[in-house]
Coordinates of C-alpha atoms and ligand atoms in Angstrom, one line a residue:
X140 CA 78.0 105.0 76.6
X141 CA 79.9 107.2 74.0
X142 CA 78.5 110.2 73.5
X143 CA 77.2 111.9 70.4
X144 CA 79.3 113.3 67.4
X145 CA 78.9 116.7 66.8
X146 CA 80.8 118.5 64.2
X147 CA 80.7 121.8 63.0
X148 CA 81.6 124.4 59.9
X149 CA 82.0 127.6 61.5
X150 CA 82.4 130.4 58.3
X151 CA 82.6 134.0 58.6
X152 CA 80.8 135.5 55.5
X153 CA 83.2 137.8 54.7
X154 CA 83.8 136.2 51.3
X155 CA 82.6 133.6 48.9
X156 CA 82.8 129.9 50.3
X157 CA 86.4 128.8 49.8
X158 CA 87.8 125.8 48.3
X159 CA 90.1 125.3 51.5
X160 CA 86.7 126.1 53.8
X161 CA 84.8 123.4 51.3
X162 CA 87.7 120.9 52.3
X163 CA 86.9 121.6 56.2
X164 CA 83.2 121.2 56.2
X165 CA 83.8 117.9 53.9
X166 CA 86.4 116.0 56.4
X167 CA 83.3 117.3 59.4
X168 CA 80.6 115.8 56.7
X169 CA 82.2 112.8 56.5
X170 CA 83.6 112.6 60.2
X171 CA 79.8 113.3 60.9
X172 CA 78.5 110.6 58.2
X173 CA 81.0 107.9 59.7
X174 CA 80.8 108.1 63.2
X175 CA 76.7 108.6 63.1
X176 CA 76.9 112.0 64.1
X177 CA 75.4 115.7 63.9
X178 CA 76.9 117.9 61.3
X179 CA 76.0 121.9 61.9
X180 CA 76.6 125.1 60.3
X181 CA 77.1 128.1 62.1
X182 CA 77.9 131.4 60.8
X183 CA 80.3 133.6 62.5
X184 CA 79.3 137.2 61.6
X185 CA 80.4 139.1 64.2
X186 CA 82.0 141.0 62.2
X187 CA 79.6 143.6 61.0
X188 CA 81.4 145.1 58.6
X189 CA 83.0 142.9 56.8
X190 CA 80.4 140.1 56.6
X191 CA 77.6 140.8 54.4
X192 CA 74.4 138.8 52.5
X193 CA 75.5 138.2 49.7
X194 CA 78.6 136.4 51.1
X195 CA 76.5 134.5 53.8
X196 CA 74.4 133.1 50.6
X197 CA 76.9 132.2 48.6
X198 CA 78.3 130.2 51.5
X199 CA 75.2 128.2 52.0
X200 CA 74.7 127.6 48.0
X201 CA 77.9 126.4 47.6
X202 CA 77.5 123.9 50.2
X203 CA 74.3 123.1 49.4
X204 CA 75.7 122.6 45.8
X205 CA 78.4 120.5 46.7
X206 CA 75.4 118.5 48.5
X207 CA 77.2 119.1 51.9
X208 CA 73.8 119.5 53.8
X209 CA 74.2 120.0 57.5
X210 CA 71.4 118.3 60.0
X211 CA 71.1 121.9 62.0
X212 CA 72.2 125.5 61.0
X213 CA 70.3 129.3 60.2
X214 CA 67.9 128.0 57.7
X215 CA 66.9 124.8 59.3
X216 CA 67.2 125.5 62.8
X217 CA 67.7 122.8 65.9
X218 CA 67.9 122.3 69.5
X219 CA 70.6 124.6 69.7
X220 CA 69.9 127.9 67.8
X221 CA 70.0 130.4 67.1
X222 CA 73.0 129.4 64.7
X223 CA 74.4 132.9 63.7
X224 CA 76.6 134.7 65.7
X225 CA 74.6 138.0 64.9
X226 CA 71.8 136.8 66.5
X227 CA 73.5 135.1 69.8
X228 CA 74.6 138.7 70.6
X229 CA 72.8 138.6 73.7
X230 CA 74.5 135.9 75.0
X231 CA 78.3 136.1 75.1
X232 CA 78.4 139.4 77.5
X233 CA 76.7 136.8 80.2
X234 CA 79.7 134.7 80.1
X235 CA 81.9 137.2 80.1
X236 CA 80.4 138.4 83.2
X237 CA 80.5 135.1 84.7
X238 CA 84.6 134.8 84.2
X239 CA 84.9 138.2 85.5
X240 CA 82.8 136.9 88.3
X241 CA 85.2 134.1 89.1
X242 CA 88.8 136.1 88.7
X243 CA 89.3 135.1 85.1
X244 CA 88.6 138.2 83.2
X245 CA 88.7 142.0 84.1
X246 CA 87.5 145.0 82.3
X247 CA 90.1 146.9 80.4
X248 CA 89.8 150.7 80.1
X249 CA 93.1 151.0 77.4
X250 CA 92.2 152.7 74.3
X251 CA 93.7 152.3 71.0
X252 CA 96.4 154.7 71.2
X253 CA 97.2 153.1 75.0
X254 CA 97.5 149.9 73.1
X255 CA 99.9 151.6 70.1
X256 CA 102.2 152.9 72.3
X257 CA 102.4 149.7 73.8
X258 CA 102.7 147.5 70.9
X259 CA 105.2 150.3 69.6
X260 CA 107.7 149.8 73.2
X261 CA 107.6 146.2 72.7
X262 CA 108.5 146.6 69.0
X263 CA 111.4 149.0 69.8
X264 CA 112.8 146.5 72.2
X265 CA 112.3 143.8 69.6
X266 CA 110.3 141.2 72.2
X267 CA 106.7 140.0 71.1
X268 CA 104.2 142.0 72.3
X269 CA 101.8 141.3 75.8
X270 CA 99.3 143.3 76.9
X271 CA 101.1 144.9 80.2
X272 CA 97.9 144.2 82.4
X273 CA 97.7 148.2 83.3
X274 CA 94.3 147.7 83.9
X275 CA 94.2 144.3 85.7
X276 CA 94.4 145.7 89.5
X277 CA 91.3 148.6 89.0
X278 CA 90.1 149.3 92.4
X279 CA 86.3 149.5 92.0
X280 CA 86.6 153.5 92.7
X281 CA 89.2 154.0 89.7
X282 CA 86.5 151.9 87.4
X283 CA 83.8 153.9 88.0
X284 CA 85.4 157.0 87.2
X285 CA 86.5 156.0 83.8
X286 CA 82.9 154.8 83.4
X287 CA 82.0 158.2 84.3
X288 CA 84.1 159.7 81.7
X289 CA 81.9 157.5 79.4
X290 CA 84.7 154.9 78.8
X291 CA 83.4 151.9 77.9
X292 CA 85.8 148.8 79.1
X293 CA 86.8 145.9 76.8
X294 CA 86.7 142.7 78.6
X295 CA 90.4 140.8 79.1
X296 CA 90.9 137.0 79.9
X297 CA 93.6 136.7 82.7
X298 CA 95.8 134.2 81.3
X299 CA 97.7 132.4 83.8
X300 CA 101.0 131.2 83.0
X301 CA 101.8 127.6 82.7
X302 CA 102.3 124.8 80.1
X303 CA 99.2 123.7 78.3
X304 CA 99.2 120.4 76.1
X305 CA 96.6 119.0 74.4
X306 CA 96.5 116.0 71.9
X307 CA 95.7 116.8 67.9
X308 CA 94.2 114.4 66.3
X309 CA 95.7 114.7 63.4
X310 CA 99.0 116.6 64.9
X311 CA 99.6 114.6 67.8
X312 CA 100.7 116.1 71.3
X313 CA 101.2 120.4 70.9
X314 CA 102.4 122.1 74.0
X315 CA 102.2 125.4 74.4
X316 CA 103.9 127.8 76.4
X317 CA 100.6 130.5 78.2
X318 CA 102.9 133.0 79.1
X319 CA 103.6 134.1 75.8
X320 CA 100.2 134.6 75.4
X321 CA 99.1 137.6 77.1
X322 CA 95.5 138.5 78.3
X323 CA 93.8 139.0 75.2
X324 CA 90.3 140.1 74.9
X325 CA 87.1 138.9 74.8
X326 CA 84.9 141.3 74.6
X327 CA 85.1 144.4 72.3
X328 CA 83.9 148.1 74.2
X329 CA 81.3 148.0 71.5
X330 CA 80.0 144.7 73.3
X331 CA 80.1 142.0 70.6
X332 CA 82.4 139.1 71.4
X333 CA 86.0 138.4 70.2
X334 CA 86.3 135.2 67.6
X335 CA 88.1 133.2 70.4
X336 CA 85.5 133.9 72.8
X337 CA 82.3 133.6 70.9
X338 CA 83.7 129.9 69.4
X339 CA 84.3 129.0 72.6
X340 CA 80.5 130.1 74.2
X341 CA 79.0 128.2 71.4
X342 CA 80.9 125.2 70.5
X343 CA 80.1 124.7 74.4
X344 CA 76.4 125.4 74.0
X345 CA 76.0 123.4 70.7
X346 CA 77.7 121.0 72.5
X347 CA 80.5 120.7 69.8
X348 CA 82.4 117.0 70.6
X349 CA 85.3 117.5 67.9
X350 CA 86.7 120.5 66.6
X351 CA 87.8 120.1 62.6
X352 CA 89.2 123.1 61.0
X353 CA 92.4 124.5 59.2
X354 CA 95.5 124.1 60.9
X355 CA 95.5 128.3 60.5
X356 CA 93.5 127.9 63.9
X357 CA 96.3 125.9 65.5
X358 CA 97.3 129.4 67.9
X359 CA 93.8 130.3 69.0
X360 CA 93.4 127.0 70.3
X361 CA 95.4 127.5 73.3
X362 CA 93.5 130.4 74.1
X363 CA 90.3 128.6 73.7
X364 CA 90.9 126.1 76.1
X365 CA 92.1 128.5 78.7
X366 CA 88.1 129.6 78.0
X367 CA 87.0 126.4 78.3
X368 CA 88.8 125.3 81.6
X369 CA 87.7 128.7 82.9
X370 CA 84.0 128.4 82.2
X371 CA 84.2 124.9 83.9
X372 CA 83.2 123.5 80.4
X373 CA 84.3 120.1 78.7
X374 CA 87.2 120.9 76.2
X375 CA 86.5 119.1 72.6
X376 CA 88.3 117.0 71.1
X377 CA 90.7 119.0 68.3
X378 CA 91.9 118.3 64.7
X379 CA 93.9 120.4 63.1
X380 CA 94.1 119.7 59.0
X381 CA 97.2 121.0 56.9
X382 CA 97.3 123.6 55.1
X383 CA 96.5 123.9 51.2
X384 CA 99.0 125.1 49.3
X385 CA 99.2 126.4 45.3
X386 CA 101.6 124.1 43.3
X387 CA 104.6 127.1 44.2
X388 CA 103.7 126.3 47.9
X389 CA 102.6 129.7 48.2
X390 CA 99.1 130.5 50.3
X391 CA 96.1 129.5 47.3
X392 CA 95.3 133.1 45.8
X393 CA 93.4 134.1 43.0
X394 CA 96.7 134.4 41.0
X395 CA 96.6 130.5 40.8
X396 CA 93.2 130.0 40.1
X397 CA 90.0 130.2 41.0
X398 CA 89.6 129.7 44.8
X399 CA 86.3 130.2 45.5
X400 CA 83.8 127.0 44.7
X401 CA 80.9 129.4 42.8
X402 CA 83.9 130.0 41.1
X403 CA 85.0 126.8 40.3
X404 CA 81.5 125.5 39.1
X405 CA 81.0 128.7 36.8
X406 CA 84.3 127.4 35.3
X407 CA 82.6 124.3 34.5
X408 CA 84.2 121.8 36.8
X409 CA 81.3 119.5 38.5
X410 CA 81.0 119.5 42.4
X411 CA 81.2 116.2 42.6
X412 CA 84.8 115.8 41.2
X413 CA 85.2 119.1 43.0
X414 CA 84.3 117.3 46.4
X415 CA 86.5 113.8 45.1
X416 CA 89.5 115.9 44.2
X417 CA 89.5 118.2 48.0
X418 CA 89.0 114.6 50.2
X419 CA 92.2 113.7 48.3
X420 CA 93.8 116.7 50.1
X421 CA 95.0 115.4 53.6
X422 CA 93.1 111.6 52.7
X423 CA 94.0 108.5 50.9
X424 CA 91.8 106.1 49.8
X425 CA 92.8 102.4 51.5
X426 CA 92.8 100.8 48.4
X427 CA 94.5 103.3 46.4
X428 CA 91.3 104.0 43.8
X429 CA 91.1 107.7 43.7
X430 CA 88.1 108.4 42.0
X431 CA 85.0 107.6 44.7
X432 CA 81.9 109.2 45.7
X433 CA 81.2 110.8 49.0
X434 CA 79.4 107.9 50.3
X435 CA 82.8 105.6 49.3
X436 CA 84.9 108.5 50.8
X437 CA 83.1 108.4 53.8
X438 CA 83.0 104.3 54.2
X439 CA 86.7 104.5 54.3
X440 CA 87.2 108.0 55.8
X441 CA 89.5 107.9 59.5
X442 CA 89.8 111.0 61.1
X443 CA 93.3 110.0 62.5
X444 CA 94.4 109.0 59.3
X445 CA 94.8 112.4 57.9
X446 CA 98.0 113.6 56.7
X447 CA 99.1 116.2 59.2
X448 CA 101.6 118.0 56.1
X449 CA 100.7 120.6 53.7
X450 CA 98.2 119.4 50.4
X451 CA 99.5 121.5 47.4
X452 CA 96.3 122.2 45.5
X453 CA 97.3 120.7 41.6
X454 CA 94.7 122.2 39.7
X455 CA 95.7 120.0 36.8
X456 CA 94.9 116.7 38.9
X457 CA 91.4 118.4 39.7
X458 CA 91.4 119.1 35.6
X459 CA 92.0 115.3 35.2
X460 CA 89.4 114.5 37.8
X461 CA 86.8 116.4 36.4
X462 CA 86.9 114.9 32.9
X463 CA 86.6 111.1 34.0
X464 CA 83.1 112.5 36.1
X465 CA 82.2 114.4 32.8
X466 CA 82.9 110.7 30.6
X467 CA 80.9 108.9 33.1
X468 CA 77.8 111.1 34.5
X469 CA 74.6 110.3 33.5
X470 CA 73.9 111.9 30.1
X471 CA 70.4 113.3 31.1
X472 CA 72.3 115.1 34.2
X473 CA 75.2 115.9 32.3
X474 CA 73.2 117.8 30.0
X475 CA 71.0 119.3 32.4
X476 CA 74.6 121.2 33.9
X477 CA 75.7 122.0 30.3
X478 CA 73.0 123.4 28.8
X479 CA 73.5 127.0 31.0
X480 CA 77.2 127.3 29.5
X481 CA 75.4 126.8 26.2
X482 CA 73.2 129.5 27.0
X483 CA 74.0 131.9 24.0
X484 CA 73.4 129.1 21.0
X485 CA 70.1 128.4 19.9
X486 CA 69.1 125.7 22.1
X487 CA 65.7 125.2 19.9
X488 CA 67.3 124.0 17.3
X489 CA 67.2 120.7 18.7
X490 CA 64.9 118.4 20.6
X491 CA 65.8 117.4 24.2
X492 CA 67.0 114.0 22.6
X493 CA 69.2 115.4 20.0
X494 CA 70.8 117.7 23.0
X495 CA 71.8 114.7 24.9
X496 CA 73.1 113.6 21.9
X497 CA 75.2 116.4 21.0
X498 CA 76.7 116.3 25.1
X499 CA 77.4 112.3 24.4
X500 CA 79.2 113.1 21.4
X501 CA 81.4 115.8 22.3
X502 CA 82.0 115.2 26.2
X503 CA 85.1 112.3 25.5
X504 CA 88.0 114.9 25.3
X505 CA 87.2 117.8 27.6
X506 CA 87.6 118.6 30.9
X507 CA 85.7 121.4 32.1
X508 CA 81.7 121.9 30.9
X509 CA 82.5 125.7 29.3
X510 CA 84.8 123.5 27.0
X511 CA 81.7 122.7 25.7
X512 CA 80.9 125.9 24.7
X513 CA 84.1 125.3 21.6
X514 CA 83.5 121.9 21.2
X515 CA 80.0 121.9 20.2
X516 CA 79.7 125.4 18.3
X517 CA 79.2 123.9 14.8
X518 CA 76.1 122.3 15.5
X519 CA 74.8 125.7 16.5
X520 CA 76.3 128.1 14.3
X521 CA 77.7 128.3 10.6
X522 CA 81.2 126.1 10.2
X523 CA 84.0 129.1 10.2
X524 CA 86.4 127.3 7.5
X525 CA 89.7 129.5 8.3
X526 CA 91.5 126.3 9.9
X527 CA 90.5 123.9 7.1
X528 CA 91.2 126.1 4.2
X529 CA 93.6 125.0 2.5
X530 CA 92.2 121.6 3.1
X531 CA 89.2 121.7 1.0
X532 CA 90.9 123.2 -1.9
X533 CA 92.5 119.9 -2.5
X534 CA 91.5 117.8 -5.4
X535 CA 90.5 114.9 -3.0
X536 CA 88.2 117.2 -0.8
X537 CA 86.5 118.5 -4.2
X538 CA 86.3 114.9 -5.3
X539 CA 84.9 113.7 -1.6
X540 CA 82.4 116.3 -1.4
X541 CA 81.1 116.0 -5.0
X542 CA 80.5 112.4 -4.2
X543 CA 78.7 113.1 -1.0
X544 CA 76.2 115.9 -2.7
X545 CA 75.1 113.4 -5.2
X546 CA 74.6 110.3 -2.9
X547 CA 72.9 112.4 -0.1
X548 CA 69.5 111.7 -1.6
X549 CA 69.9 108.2 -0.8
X550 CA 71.1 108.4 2.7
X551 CA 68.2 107.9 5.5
X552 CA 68.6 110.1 8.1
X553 CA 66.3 108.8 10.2
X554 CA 68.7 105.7 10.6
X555 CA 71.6 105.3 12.1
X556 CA 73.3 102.3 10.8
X557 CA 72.0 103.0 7.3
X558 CA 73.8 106.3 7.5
X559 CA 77.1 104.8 9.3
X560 CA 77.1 101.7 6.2
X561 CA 76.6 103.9 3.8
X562 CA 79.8 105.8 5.1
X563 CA 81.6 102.7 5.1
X564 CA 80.9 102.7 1.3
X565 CA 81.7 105.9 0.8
X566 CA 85.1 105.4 2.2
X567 CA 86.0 102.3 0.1
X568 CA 84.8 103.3 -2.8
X569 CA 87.5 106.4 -2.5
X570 CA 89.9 103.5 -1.4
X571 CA 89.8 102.1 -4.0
X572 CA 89.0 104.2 -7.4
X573 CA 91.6 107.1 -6.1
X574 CA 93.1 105.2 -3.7
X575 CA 92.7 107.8 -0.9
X576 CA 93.4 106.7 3.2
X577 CA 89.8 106.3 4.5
X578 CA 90.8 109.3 7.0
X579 CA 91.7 111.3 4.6
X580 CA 88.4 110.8 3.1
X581 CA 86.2 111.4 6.2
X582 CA 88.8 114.6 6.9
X583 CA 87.5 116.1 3.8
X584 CA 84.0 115.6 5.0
X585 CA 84.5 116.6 8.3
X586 CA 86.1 119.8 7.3
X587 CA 83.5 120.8 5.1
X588 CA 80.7 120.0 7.9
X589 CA 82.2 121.3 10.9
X590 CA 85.4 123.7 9.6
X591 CA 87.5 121.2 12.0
X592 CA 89.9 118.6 11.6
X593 CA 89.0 117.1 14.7
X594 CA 85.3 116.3 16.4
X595 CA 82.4 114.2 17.4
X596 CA 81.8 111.3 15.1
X597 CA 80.5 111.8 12.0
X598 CA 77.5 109.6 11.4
X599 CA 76.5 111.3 14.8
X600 CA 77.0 114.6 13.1
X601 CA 75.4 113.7 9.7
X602 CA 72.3 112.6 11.7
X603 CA 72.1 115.8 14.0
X604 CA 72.6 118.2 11.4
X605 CA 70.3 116.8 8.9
X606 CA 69.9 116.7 5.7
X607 CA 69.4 120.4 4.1
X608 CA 71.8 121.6 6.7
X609 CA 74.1 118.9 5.8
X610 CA 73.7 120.5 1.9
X611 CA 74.2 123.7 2.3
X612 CA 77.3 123.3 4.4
X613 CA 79.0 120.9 1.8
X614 CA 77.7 123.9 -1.1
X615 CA 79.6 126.4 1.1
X616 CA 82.9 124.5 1.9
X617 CA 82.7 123.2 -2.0
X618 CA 83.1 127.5 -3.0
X619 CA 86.3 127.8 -1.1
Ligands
LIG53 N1 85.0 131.5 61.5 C1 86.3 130.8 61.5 C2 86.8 130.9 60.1 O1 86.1 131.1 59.2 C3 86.1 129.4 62.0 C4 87.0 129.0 63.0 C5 86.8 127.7 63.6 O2 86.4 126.8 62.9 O3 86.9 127.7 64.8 O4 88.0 130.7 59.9

């Protein structure tokens, strides 16, 4: 019998949820999602200082946005809790004492400056730098002294030297050579655990089968399965993913763009083009069709079929994805995400209806919701008619709007095709008295309505703006 799946995305909230972290807890979502498996979030504080709450909630929001909900993590607890680091403080230093037990750790009494100097010889001499195991043959006599003189020991791992190979799953067979290594530590003198060692005690105690994370990771994992081995544990199984890159293969920084996902959705792109456009980055689709949901992603989704290379991160590809989800998301929901970026309009203007409305009509062209905020102004606010100037003092545009004041009365706004025939009529008859290009006829109008040359289509906008509105604006841009 095979055992259980169980995944994990393990983030330090020591900054808002990345877009590169977002990509790692998708691939374990959807390792999780194929295979049947367990998908849990822990949060590796141990870090005092430089994880904080604010961090630690923007973490779980944008996941919880991006609807990558995990089956066991702080908030919704499990079998195998508690799941932040912070609060599991209690149990690393048992481990540790257990490898000292066996021979495979000792206490180190080095302080920093001990450790400078060192670091500063192997410098000089231009070799990379190993701990020089001063304090690995302590008698018990010489330890208790230095814990007299109130020095507090760090905890070291005694690595032994020999070749150590493991198989990637998505880098194939890495060997690596121990004796570079050098005992590292732990366990810090102020008694919380290193990063290598507290992964290590709870992927083991969350019983962790597959270990999915950025290929960043790829030289602690030698260390970690020295842990392992030594704490007589079963080693999981390891996937390394690629790096993402900015399109001038430089690390992704703020520079390029936003980076953070809160960041990305206050920009207006959608989390679910978001999540579409980061699966793309290390997986292809079998059948070449880009665009799919998560379930779709996940039907077809191999873990060994990742791309072991580099993504590079083209944020105009994600710009590209995001307006084909914006063409085809359900208007109601659509408009339910825009609405916030319209916040500073008078949303009361309009009914519910007409809103949805105004979101059909303007969502073709743009790719990112706080486009919005341009492309639907003039049905909030007063037509600005610096662009279109020159436009209405033509003799056509004088001609077209005269025309349109005095057959207003007759249009019914209430209906739609009455308004959109009655346009039709208005176009030929300036067809063919004047002799005027039907565009340039509906120009003129749309000029004088919306101060643009370019928008939503008009019958929509005749109808949404309404009658007096419709007036007054054709008054104003008839005074240019
Ligand atoms: N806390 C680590 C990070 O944020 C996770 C490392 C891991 O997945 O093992 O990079």
């Amino acid at each position: 019998m095979s055992e259980k799946v169980r995944v994990r995305i393990a983030p330090s909230p020591s900054g808002n949820l990345h877009i590169g972290t977002a990509r790692t807890a998708l691939f374990n979502y959807l390792f999780a999602k194929k295979t049947g498996g367990e998908y849990v979030l822990r949060i590796e504080d141990t870090d005092l200082e430089r994880s904080n709450e604010e961090y630690k909630q923007n973490i779980f929001d944008s996941l919880k946005a991006l609807g990558l909900n995990w089956d066991e993590g702080p908030d919704v607890g499990g079998n195998y809790g508690p799941y932040k680091q912070s609060e599991r403080f209690d149990i690393y230093p048992k481990f540790a004492q257990m490898l000292i037990d066996k021979g495979y750790a000792y206490e180190c009494f080095c302080s920093n400056e001990d450790l400078d100097k060192e670091h500063e010889i192997a410098a000089s001499k231009k070799i990379p730098y190993k701990y020089s195991r001063k304090c690995l043959n302590l008698t018990k006599e010489q330890k208790d002294e230095l814990k007299a003189k109130g020095i507090v020991p760090s905890i070291r791992f005694k690595v032994e030297a020999k070749e150590l190979v493991f198989n990637d799953i998505v880098k194939g067979e890495l060997k690596f050579d121990t004796n570079l290594i050098g005992d590292f530590a732990i366990m810090k003198s102020n008694g919380t655990p290193t990063y290598n060692f507290a992964v290590v005690v709870d992927d083991m105690l969350m019983k962790i089968t597959h270990v999915i994370r950025g290929e960043d990771h790829i030289s602690n994992t030698p260390k970690q399965i020295l842990i392992y081995e030594a704490l007589g544990a079963e080693i999981p199984k390891f996937a390394h993913l690629g790096m993402i890159l900015a399109p001038d293969r430089s690390k992704l920084s703020k520079r390029h763009g936003a980076t953070a996902v809160s960041d990305f959705i206050k920009q207006g792109y959608l989390t679910e083009a978001l999540l579409n456009f980061v699966a793309l980055l290390g997986w292809s689709p079998s059948d070449g069709v880009e665009i799919k949901n998560v379930d779709e992603i996940a039907a077809d989704f191999r873990l060994d079929e990742i791309s072991s290379s580099n993504s590079i991160f083209e944020y105009e590809k994600l710009n590209w994805m995001n307006g084909q989800y914006i063409k085809k998301m359900d208007i109601s929901k659509l408009t339910d995400l825009a609405l916030p970026f319209l916040k500073d309009y008078d949303l009361n203007k309009y009914s519910r209806e007409q809103l949805e409305k105004i979101i059909e009509v303007t969502r073709e062209p743009i790719t990112l919701l706080s486009d919005l905020v341009y492309d639907t102004r003039y049905f909030f606010e007063k037509p600005v008619y610096d662009e279109v100037c020159e436009l209405l003092k033509t003799n056509l545009s004088k001609k077209v709007l005269d025309k349109f004041l005095s057959d207003v009365d007759g249009y019914d706004f209430k209906n739609e095709q009455d308004v959109h025939d009655k346009l039709a009529e208005f176009r030929a008859y300036f067809k063919e008295k004047f002799g005027f290009k039907p565009k340039e006829t509906m120009w003129a109008l749309r000029a004088a309505l919306t101060g643009r040359t370019k928008g939503a289509d008009m019958v929509s906008i005749i109808l949404l703006l309404e009658k007096d509105e419709v007036i007054e604006r054709l008054k104003s841009a008839k005074a240019i």
